[in-house]
Amino acid sequence: MNILVRHPVVAGALAFVASASILVLANDVWLMRLTELLIWILFAASLNFLISFSGMVSFGHAAYFGLGCYGFALSAKAGVPIIVAVMIGPLVATFAAAIYGALCVRLNKIYFAMLTLACAEITYSVIHQWYDLTGGDTGLTQFAPPSLDLGARGFALLVLACCAGGLLVIRLVLNAPLGLVIRSVGENPGRAAALGFSQRQVQWVAFVIAGSLAGVAGTLYSAFQGNAFPDYAGMRFSLAPLVMVILGGLGSFFGPVIGAIVEKGLTGVLSHYVVFWELIMGVVVITVTVYSPHGFWGLIKRVINKGAPRG
Amino acid sequence: MKYRMYVATVAIGLSLVTGASFAADPILIGYVGDLSGACGPYNDGNLKATRIAVDEINASGGLLGRKVELKVRDSKTNPEEATKQARESIVVDKADILTGPCTSSVLLADAAVAQEHKKLLWNSIGTTHRANIDFGNRYVYQSVANSLMEGRALAEYAATQKSWKRIATIGLDYEWPRQTIEMFKQHLKELRPDVQFVNSVWPKLGESNFGSYIPVLLNDKPDVVFGVMFGSASSNFIRQGKTYGMFERTKVFTYASTYLLKALGNDIPEGVYGWTRSPFYGIKSPAMDSFVAKFKEAHKDFPDDESIAGYDSMMQMAGAIKLAKSLDPAKLVDALAAQEYVGLRGKVSVRKLDINAYAPTFIGVTKKTPAYSFPILTDLVRIDGERVMPSEVEVARMRALAK
Amino acid sequence: MLIMKDVWASYGHIEALHGINLEVHAGEVVCLIGRNGAGKTSTVRAIVQDEIRVMKGTVEFFGKSLVNLPRREVIRSGIGYVPEDRRVFASLTVAENLSVPRSYGTSRLFDLNEVYELFPKLKELRARVAGVLSGGEQQMLSIARSLLTNPQLLVLDEPHEGLAPVITQQVIAAVNRLKSKGVSMLISEQHVRLIRECADRVYVIDRGHTVFTGTVEELDANTEIARKYLMVTRDSITSERM
Amino acid sequence: MLFVQIVNGLMEGVMLFMVASGLTLIFGVSRIVNFAHGSFFMLGAFLTYQFAPHILPGTMLGFVLTVIMAGMLTAFVGACFEVIVLRRIYHAEELLQLIVTVGMVMIMRDVVRVVWGMNDLATAIPDAMSGAVNVDSYWFPIYNLGVMGIGLLVVVVLWAVVRFTRVGVLLRAATDDRGMVALLGINQAYIFTGVFASGSLLAGIAGGLAAPLGSINFLLDTTVITGAFLVVVIGGLGSLSGAFAAALAIGVLKAVGVLYFPRAAMVTAFVIMAIVLIVRSFKARG
C-alpha cells in the first residue's frame, strides 16, 4: 500500500484502469452517478490546484465552471458542430479566467478570495439577467443531443478521460519547473522575486490553468445534464468544490478525488434516507475539519503509513 | 406538519394497502418536487393532494389493473438536483411518468429529462410556457394556465375595471413575472388603449426589503399597482406596503394564492385585487366539497391552489391512462386531448398542439368572511383558458423565434 | 532564572533550532549574537512559545517548564517580550497601547508613571496613533508596553533592527537604565558593537545551536569565533563604530 | 422623490449595518469569514417570532425585551459554537475556519426547518410603532424610522464601547495584531468568545428587528449574508466605521438606483465591491 502513497502516478494509473473497467461494467444507474462524480472530481481538483498548490483560495471558482457550461451550451445552440462547441466552453472559461485572474492576483489572501467572489457574482448576475442570450433563470435546455450522442457509456468514458487528463495536467504542471515555481510562490509569495519571477505572473498562470480546467468540467457537466442554468456560476457551485477540497484534505493531490467521492456519496445517500441530511452533513464537515485538518486523504494516509515501515 | 412532510418524503413508495389485489407491477409515478428550498411550501400542499388522489385511484381498482405508486424525490429547488433526481427517478425507480416541478428552471430541467427518456411529465404548479410552446416538447403536460395565458387573463380582467387608467408594475426579476407582466401589458394595451403604464420596478429575485420600491411605485399616483411575485416576497410586499400606506393610496392587484392568504391571514387588507389558479372556496361542486373535506380530515387544513391542481391533474391523468390503455406518452397526449374531463376545477380540456390545458384563472377581491380564518377572494371572476390561449399562429411564431 | 537545555525546535516541518543551550541569571543582561538566520529569533520564540514548536530539550523559568505553555501563560509567569518587528498596535494611540497589558509581576516596579519617566517622549506622544510613530518611538513603546507586565526577565528581539544610529543610542541608554533598575534581560543582536556596553555575558549561535558562551571580553579575545560565526574581525568592529 | 429615496435608503442602510457590524467585528478580531452570520440573523428572527406573543405582546417594551432576549439567546448559541468548534481551529488555515462556518450554516438551517417548519411565519409590528409619518404625499413608516433610531443607537453604543472601554481597546488591539495581545499575557480566548458572542448578538438583534418587516423563513440566512458581505468588504474588512459608511452608501445607492436603473440592482453592488477591491490592490502596491 505504501507504494501507492509514495508514487501517486502508479496509484493514479491503477485508479484510472480500475475506473475505466468499472465504467465498462457499470449499469445505467451507476454510469450516471459515476459520470457526475467524475466531473465533480475534475472541478474540485482544479480548485485544489489553486488552493493547495498555488496558495490562492477562490470563493468564485464557479464562474469558470458556469462559463464552461454556457460557452458550450450557447455555441451548440447556435448550431456550431458539437465537437467545436465542446472546445469553445473551456476556451470561454479560460478567457474569463485570464481577465478575472489578472485582476484577482493583485490581491492577497482574503481580499483575493473576496474579489473572486465578486467576479463570480457579477458573472452570475450577467447570465441571470441577459435573457435574450442566456434564457435568464430558465437557462438553456435541449441544445445538444443527450450524452453528446456517445451513449451513456461512451460519454462516461469521455468524462473519465477528461478527468484523468485534467489530473495528469495538474500533476505534470506541478512537477515541471513551472510547477515548482508555482508551489514555492504558493508557500511563500515573497519567494517569487528570489526565483526571478513576478509573483503576480506566476499566480496568474496558475489561476488560468485552474480556470480552464474548471471550464472543461463545466462543459462536461452541461453536456451531461443537458442544460445550463445560472446557478452553475453561483455561490453554491463555488462552495461545493471548496467543501470537497477540505473534506478530501488540503495540500494533497488526491484530496479532491476522495473529497468529491465522500461529499457526493454522503449527500446522495443521506438526502435519500435521512430527513435532516443537511444537519448531518454540517456535522461531518465540522468534525472532519476540526479533527482531521488534512481531511479524509490525511486519514487514509495515516492508516496506510501505520501498516508500512516508516523511513 | 412539516415534520410529517419529511416523514412522507422519506417513506418510500408509501401508499395505503387497499385490499384490492393487483395483477402486475405497479404504475410508478415519480414525484420529483421542490420539497426543500424556496418552493417547499407549494410542493407540500401539492404532494399531499397527489397522495390523496393516488389512494383514491387505488381504492377504486388502480389503473390498467395495476396499482399506482408514488415515489418521492426532492429536487431542492435546484435545476441540477432536479435533473439528477428526475433521471434517478426514471432509471433507478423505474418511474413510468413524472410530476412535481414548481419553479420554471426546475420544470424546464425536468422537461428535458422527460424528453430524453421519453416519459411524460405533467406539471401542476409551474407556469413557464417555454417547454410546451417555445421548445415544442411533446413530453410535458401543462395542466395549469401558463404565464402567457395568465397575463392575458389578468389583462382581460383589468380591462373591465374602468377606473384603472394608470398602472404601475412590480415584478421580481425572473421568468414568471417577466412573462406575466409583458403579456399583461401587451394584451391590456390591445383591449384598452387608454390605459397608461407608469413606473415599473424589478426587485431582484430573493429581495426581502421593498421599502425603496414602494414609494417609487406610488410616486406617479397610479390607479393600481400590478405586482407579480410569490411566496415570502409576496407577503413582504404586502406587509411592507401596509406600512407605506400603499393600500390607502392606490389599489393593488397581485397574485393571491390560497397559501399566501393563509400565511398572511389578517395581515392582508380587504379590497386587494388578487388572482389565483384554483381556489377551493371559489368553486362550488360536490366533488370539490368532498375533496376539501377529505383534505381537511387528513391535514387539518384547507387545501392550497397547488393541492387542487395536483389532485385535479392526477385524476385527469388517470382518466387519460384509462382511455389510452397505455403509458406511452404519445398515446397519453392523444387521450388527454380526447378526454372529456370534468374535475375539481370544472371542465378542463387539453389542446394537443402544445399539450396545454385550457385552465382557468380566478380573479377577485380580498374580504374577510365568517367561514374562514383568513380573507378570501370574493366576487370571483373565472377566466377560462379558451379565452386567453395563444393562437396556433402565435405558437408557430414563438416556436420559430425560439429556434 | 531561565535555563534552556539542548533545545530543538521547528516551524511545521522546518527545523530551526538544533541544540540551544542558554542561561540567564537574575540581574544579568545576556546577549544572543549570530548572523542573520542563525536562529536568534527562533531561540527567543522558543522561550515565549510563539509560532515555533519545541520538539526536544527543556526551557525552564524558575524551575517551571515553559514548553507548550500557551503564550499568555509564559508572559504571566514573568517574561516580558519585545518582538523583532515591535508589533505596536498601529491603530491605537500610545496611551491605549500602554493600557493593554496588565501587571503580572509581584514587584510592581513599573506603572504608567514610571514608564513615562523612563521614556518621556512617549508621554508627549501619548495621544498619537502608534502607527505613525517613527521606528525608534515604536521601539520605545514596545519596550514600555511589555515593562507594564512587570516582567522578571525582559526578552528583546533585535531591538536595533532598522533603527537610525541616533535612535540606537537611545535604545542602549534605555537598556542600561533598565539594567540599573535590576531588570534581567535577554537581547538578541546581530552587531557585536551594540551590546558591548551593556552585556554581562554573550552567547553566539549559529545554524540553530550554541557555539560560544562567555563575557564580551572573552568573545573579543576569541578571534576565531568572531571570524567564523560573526564574520567580523577586530578591524571591522572598529570600522563599524564610525 | 430623490429625497424620499435617500431617506428610504438610509433606513435600509442602517438595517444593513446592523447585520454587517457583527460580521466585520468578528472578522476584524478573529479573521474568520463567518458564513454563519446570516444563520444567526435568521435565528434571531425566529426567536423573536417565538417570544413575541409571550412578552407583553403589542407593547413597545414587550417588543424591545423580546428582541433583546432573542439577541441574547443568539449570542449564547454563537458563544457555544465558538467554544465548542471554532476555538479548536484558530491556529489552522483561514480556509478551514470558513468551511466550519459553512457547516454551521447547514446545521442551523436544518434545525430551523425542524423546529419552525418551512412555511412563512410572521410577527406583528408593535402597536405603538405601527402607522407612518406623512410628509407631502410620502409615508415614512414609524417602525422603519424606529429601527433606524435603534440602529443608530446601536451604532453609538458600539462606537462608545470600542472607543472608550478597556474591552474596546483590547478589541482594537486584537484587530491590529491578535498574536501580540497574547504576547502581553492577555487571554485571547475571552476576547474571541466575547467578540463572537457580540457579533452574534448584533446579528440576532438585527434579525429580531427585521422580523416584523417581512416573512420569517428558513431562507433568510442566504438572503442576508450576501448583503452583509458586500458591506463588510466595501467598508474594508474589520472596519466598523467603514462598514457603517458602506452600509449607508449601499442602502442609498440601491434606493436611488430603483429610480434610474430599475434592473441593475443585482449586479451593481458586486461591481462596486470589485472596483473597491481593485482600487485597493493598486493602492496597496503603488
CSV table of N, CA and C in Angstrom, one decimal, chain D residues 231-270:
chain,number,residue,atom,x,y,z
D,231,VAL,N,-21.3,44.8,2.3
D,231,VAL,CA,-21.0,45.9,3.2
D,231,VAL,C,-19.6,45.8,3.8
D,232,VAL,N,-19.3,44.6,4.3
D,232,VAL,CA,-18.1,44.4,5.0
D,232,VAL,C,-16.9,44.6,4.1
D,233,VAL,N,-17.0,44.0,2.9
D,233,VAL,CA,-15.8,44.1,2.0
D,233,VAL,C,-15.7,45.5,1.5
D,234,ILE,N,-16.8,46.2,1.1
D,234,ILE,CA,-16.6,47.5,0.6
D,234,ILE,C,-16.2,48.5,1.7
D,235,GLY,N,-16.6,48.2,2.9
D,235,GLY,CA,-16.2,49.1,4.0
D,235,GLY,C,-14.8,48.8,4.5
D,236,GLY,N,-14.2,47.8,4.0
D,236,GLY,CA,-12.9,47.4,4.5
D,236,GLY,C,-13.0,46.4,5.6
D,237,LEU,N,-12.5,45.2,5.3
D,237,LEU,CA,-12.7,44.1,6.3
D,237,LEU,C,-12.3,44.4,7.7
D,238,GLY,N,-13.2,44.3,8.6
D,238,GLY,CA,-12.8,44.5,10.0
D,238,GLY,C,-13.0,46.0,10.5
D,239,SER,N,-13.4,46.8,9.6
D,239,SER,CA,-13.6,48.2,10.0
D,239,SER,C,-15.0,48.5,10.2
D,240,LEU,N,-15.3,48.9,11.5
D,240,LEU,CA,-16.7,49.2,11.8
D,240,LEU,C,-17.2,50.5,11.2
D,241,SER,N,-16.3,51.5,11.2
D,241,SER,CA,-16.8,52.8,10.6
D,241,SER,C,-16.9,52.7,9.1
D,242,GLY,N,-16.0,51.9,8.5
D,242,GLY,CA,-16.1,51.6,7.1
D,242,GLY,C,-17.4,50.9,6.8
D,243,ALA,N,-17.7,49.9,7.6
D,243,ALA,CA,-19.0,49.2,7.3
D,243,ALA,C,-20.2,50.1,7.4
D,244,PHE,N,-20.1,51.0,8.4
D,244,PHE,CA,-21.2,52.0,8.6
D,244,PHE,C,-21.4,52.8,7.3
D,245,ALA,N,-20.3,53.4,6.9
D,245,ALA,CA,-20.4,54.2,5.7
D,245,ALA,C,-20.8,53.4,4.5
D,246,ALA,N,-20.3,52.2,4.3
D,246,ALA,CA,-20.6,51.3,3.2
D,246,ALA,C,-22.1,51.0,3.2
D,247,ALA,N,-22.6,50.6,4.4
D,247,ALA,CA,-24.0,50.2,4.5
D,247,ALA,C,-24.9,51.4,4.1
D,248,LEU,N,-24.6,52.5,4.6
D,248,LEU,CA,-25.5,53.7,4.2
D,248,LEU,C,-25.4,53.9,2.7
D,249,ALA,N,-24.2,53.8,2.2
D,249,ALA,CA,-24.0,54.1,0.8
D,249,ALA,C,-24.7,53.1,0.0
D,250,ILE,N,-24.6,51.8,0.3
D,250,ILE,CA,-25.3,50.8,-0.4
D,250,ILE,C,-26.8,51.0,-0.4
D,251,GLY,N,-27.3,51.2,0.9
D,251,GLY,CA,-28.7,51.5,1.0
D,251,GLY,C,-29.2,52.6,0.1
D,252,VAL,N,-28.6,53.7,0.2
D,252,VAL,CA,-29.0,54.9,-0.6
D,252,VAL,C,-28.9,54.6,-2.1
D,253,LEU,N,-27.7,54.0,-2.4
D,253,LEU,CA,-27.5,53.7,-3.9
D,253,LEU,C,-28.6,52.8,-4.4
D,254,LYS,N,-29.0,51.8,-3.6
D,254,LYS,CA,-30.0,50.8,-4.0
D,254,LYS,C,-31.3,51.6,-4.2
D,255,ALA,N,-31.7,52.4,-3.2
D,255,ALA,CA,-32.9,53.1,-3.3
D,255,ALA,C,-33.0,54.1,-4.5
D,256,VAL,N,-31.9,54.8,-4.6
D,256,VAL,CA,-31.8,55.8,-5.7
D,256,VAL,C,-31.7,55.0,-7.1
D,257,GLY,N,-31.0,53.9,-7.0
D,257,GLY,CA,-30.9,53.1,-8.2
D,257,GLY,C,-32.3,52.6,-8.8
D,258,VAL,N,-33.2,52.4,-7.9
D,258,VAL,CA,-34.6,52.0,-8.3
D,258,VAL,C,-35.1,53.0,-9.2
D,259,LEU,N,-34.8,54.3,-9.0
D,259,LEU,CA,-35.3,55.4,-9.8
D,259,LEU,C,-34.7,55.4,-11.2
D,260,TYR,N,-33.4,55.1,-11.2
D,260,TYR,CA,-32.7,55.3,-12.5
D,260,TYR,C,-32.3,54.1,-13.2
D,261,PHE,N,-31.9,53.0,-12.5
D,261,PHE,CA,-31.6,51.8,-13.2
D,261,PHE,C,-32.4,50.6,-12.6
D,262,PRO,N,-33.7,50.5,-12.9
D,262,PRO,CA,-34.6,49.6,-12.2
D,262,PRO,C,-34.1,48.2,-12.3
D,263,ARG,N,-33.3,47.8,-13.2
D,263,ARG,CA,-33.0,46.4,-13.3
D,263,ARG,C,-31.6,46.0,-12.9
D,264,ALA,N,-30.8,47.0,-12.5
D,264,ALA,CA,-29.4,46.7,-12.4
D,264,ALA,C,-29.0,46.4,-10.9
D,265,ALA,N,-30.0,46.4,-10.0
D,265,ALA,CA,-29.7,46.3,-8.6
D,265,ALA,C,-28.7,45.1,-8.3
D,266,MET,N,-29.0,44.0,-8.9
D,266,MET,CA,-28.2,42.8,-8.6
D,266,MET,C,-26.7,42.9,-8.8
D,267,VAL,N,-26.4,43.5,-10.0
D,267,VAL,CA,-25.0,43.4,-10.4
D,267,VAL,C,-24.3,44.6,-9.9
D,268,THR,N,-25.0,45.8,-9.7
D,268,THR,CA,-24.3,47.0,-9.3
D,268,THR,C,-23.4,46.8,-8.0
D,269,ALA,N,-24.0,46.3,-7.0
D,269,ALA,CA,-23.3,46.2,-5.7
D,269,ALA,C,-22.1,45.4,-5.9
D,270,PHE,N,-22.1,44.3,-6.6
D,270,PHE,CA,-20.9,43.5,-6.8
D,270,PHE,C,-19.9,44.2,-7.6
